[in-house]
XYZ file of C-alpha atoms in Angstrom:
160
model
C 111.249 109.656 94.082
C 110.574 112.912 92.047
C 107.432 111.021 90.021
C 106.178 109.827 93.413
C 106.044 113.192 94.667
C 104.980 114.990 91.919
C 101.872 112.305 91.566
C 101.498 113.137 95.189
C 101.616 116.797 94.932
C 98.617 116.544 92.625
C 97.127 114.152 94.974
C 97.417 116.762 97.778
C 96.107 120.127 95.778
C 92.899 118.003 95.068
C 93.057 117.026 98.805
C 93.461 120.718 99.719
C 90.668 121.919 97.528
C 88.291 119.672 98.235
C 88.948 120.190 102.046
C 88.994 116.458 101.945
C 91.607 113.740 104.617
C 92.986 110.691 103.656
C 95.088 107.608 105.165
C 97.697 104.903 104.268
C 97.549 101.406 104.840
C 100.363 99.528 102.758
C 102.323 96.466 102.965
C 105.200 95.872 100.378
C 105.425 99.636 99.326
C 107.343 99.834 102.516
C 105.966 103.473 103.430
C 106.617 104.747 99.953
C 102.901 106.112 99.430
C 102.956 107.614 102.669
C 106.063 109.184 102.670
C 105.209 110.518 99.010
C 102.466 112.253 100.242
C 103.999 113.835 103.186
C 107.044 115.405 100.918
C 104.753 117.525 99.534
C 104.715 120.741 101.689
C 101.172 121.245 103.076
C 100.375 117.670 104.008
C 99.330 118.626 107.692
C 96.171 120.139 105.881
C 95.337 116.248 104.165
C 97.263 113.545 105.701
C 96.298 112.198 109.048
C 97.761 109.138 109.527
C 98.993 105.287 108.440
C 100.715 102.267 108.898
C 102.929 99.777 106.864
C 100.984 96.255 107.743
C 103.947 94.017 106.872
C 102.432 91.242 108.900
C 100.283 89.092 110.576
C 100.511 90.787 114.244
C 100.603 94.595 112.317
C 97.491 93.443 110.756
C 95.844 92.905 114.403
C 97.191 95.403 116.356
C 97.430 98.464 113.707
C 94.880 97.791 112.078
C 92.452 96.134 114.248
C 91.367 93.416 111.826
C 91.565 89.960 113.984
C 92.453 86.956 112.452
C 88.917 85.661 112.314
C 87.559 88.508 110.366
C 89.928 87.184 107.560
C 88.433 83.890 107.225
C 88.279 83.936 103.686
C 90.757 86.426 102.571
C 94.158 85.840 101.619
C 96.829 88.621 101.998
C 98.409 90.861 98.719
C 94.687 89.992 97.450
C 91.734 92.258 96.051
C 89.295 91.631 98.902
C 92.345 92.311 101.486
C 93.299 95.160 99.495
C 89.482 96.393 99.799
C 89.391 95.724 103.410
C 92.333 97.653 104.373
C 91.840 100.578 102.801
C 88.121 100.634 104.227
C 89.577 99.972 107.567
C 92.819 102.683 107.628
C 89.615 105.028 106.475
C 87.200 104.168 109.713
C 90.268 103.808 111.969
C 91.487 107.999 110.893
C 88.002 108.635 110.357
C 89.085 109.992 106.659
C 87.647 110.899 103.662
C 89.652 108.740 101.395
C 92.117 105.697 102.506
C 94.363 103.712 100.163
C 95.457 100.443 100.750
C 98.185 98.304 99.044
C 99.223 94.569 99.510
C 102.150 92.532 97.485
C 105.198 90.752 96.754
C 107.820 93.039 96.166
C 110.710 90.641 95.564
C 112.990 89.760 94.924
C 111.028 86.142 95.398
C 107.299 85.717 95.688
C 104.862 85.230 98.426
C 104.096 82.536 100.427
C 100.164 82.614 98.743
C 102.207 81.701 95.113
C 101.820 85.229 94.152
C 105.198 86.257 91.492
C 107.541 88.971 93.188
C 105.947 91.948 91.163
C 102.007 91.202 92.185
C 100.270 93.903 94.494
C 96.400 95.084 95.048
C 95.629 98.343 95.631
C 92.211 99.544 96.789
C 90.711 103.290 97.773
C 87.965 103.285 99.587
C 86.111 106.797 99.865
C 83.685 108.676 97.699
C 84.515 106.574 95.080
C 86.095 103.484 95.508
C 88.564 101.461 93.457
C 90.391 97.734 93.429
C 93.121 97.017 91.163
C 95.662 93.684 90.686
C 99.101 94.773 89.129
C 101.843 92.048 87.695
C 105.165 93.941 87.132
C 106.735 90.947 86.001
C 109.563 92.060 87.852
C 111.720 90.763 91.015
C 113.499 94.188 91.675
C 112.774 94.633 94.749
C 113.547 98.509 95.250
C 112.067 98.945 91.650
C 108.627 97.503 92.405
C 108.144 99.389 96.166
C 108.270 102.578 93.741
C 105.843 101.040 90.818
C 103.374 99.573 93.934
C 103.599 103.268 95.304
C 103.168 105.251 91.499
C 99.910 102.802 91.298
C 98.212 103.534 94.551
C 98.767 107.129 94.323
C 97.534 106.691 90.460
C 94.436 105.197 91.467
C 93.574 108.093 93.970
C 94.458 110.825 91.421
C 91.839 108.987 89.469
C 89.250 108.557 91.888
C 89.828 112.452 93.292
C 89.145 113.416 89.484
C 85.676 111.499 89.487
């Protein structure tokens, strides 16, 4: 948990300086990106909100995304990723919002995705999508990797 937080600290004195918001939407991290960014002290200044959309029904009534608006789009996939993190961003109305969507294990998904596959997406000034196979069915191991990514991918697109 250290690396998470210590990504996230970073995370949060960009935040801070820009005088910039963000949000969470994530699925198989489990609240692991959210809670990273919330250990770091300060967060009241950044964080304003999110939700771990573990299903179907959190999908609807968290995030307000009805089923037919998903005609098309598969769960712990880019465009879902992409969506979700857009949405978490209106629904806070945010500067940034990450998103991220997998199979953490220790067995795949139901959409034949390998326990290890997640998407991750920011949406924001800049804006990012990003597939990761950990090759992996550790369960615990990969809700940490999912969570190191996502916050990865906003360091990266806070430095741009």
């Amino acid at each position: 948990m250290d690396e998470l937080i210590a990504i996230a600290g970073q995370v949060g004195a960009r935040l801070v300086a820009r005088k910039q918001t963000i949000a969470v939407a994530e699925s198989s991290a489990g609240g692991l990106i959210a809670a990273s960014l919330l250990a770091v002290p300060g967060a009241s200044a950044y964080f304003l909100g999110g939700a771990v959309v573990y299903t179907r029904d959190a999908r609807r009534v968290l995030m307000d995304i009805p089923d037919d608006a998903m005609k098309g789009i598969r769960s712990a996939s880019e465009p879902y990723a992409e969506l979700l993190a857009r949405q978490i961003r209106t629904r806070f109305a945010t500067d940034w919002g990450v998103s991220e969507t997998g199979a953490a294990g220790p067995t795949g998904n139901r959409y034949g995705d390998a326990a290890g596959h997640a998407c991750f997406a920011v949406a924001g000034p800049a804006s990012a999508v990003v597939t990761l196979e950990s090759g992996s069915n550790d369960r615990f191991a990969n809700m940490r990797l999912f969570a190191k990514s996502a916050l990865e991918l906003l360091l990266e697109k806070l430095g741009e």
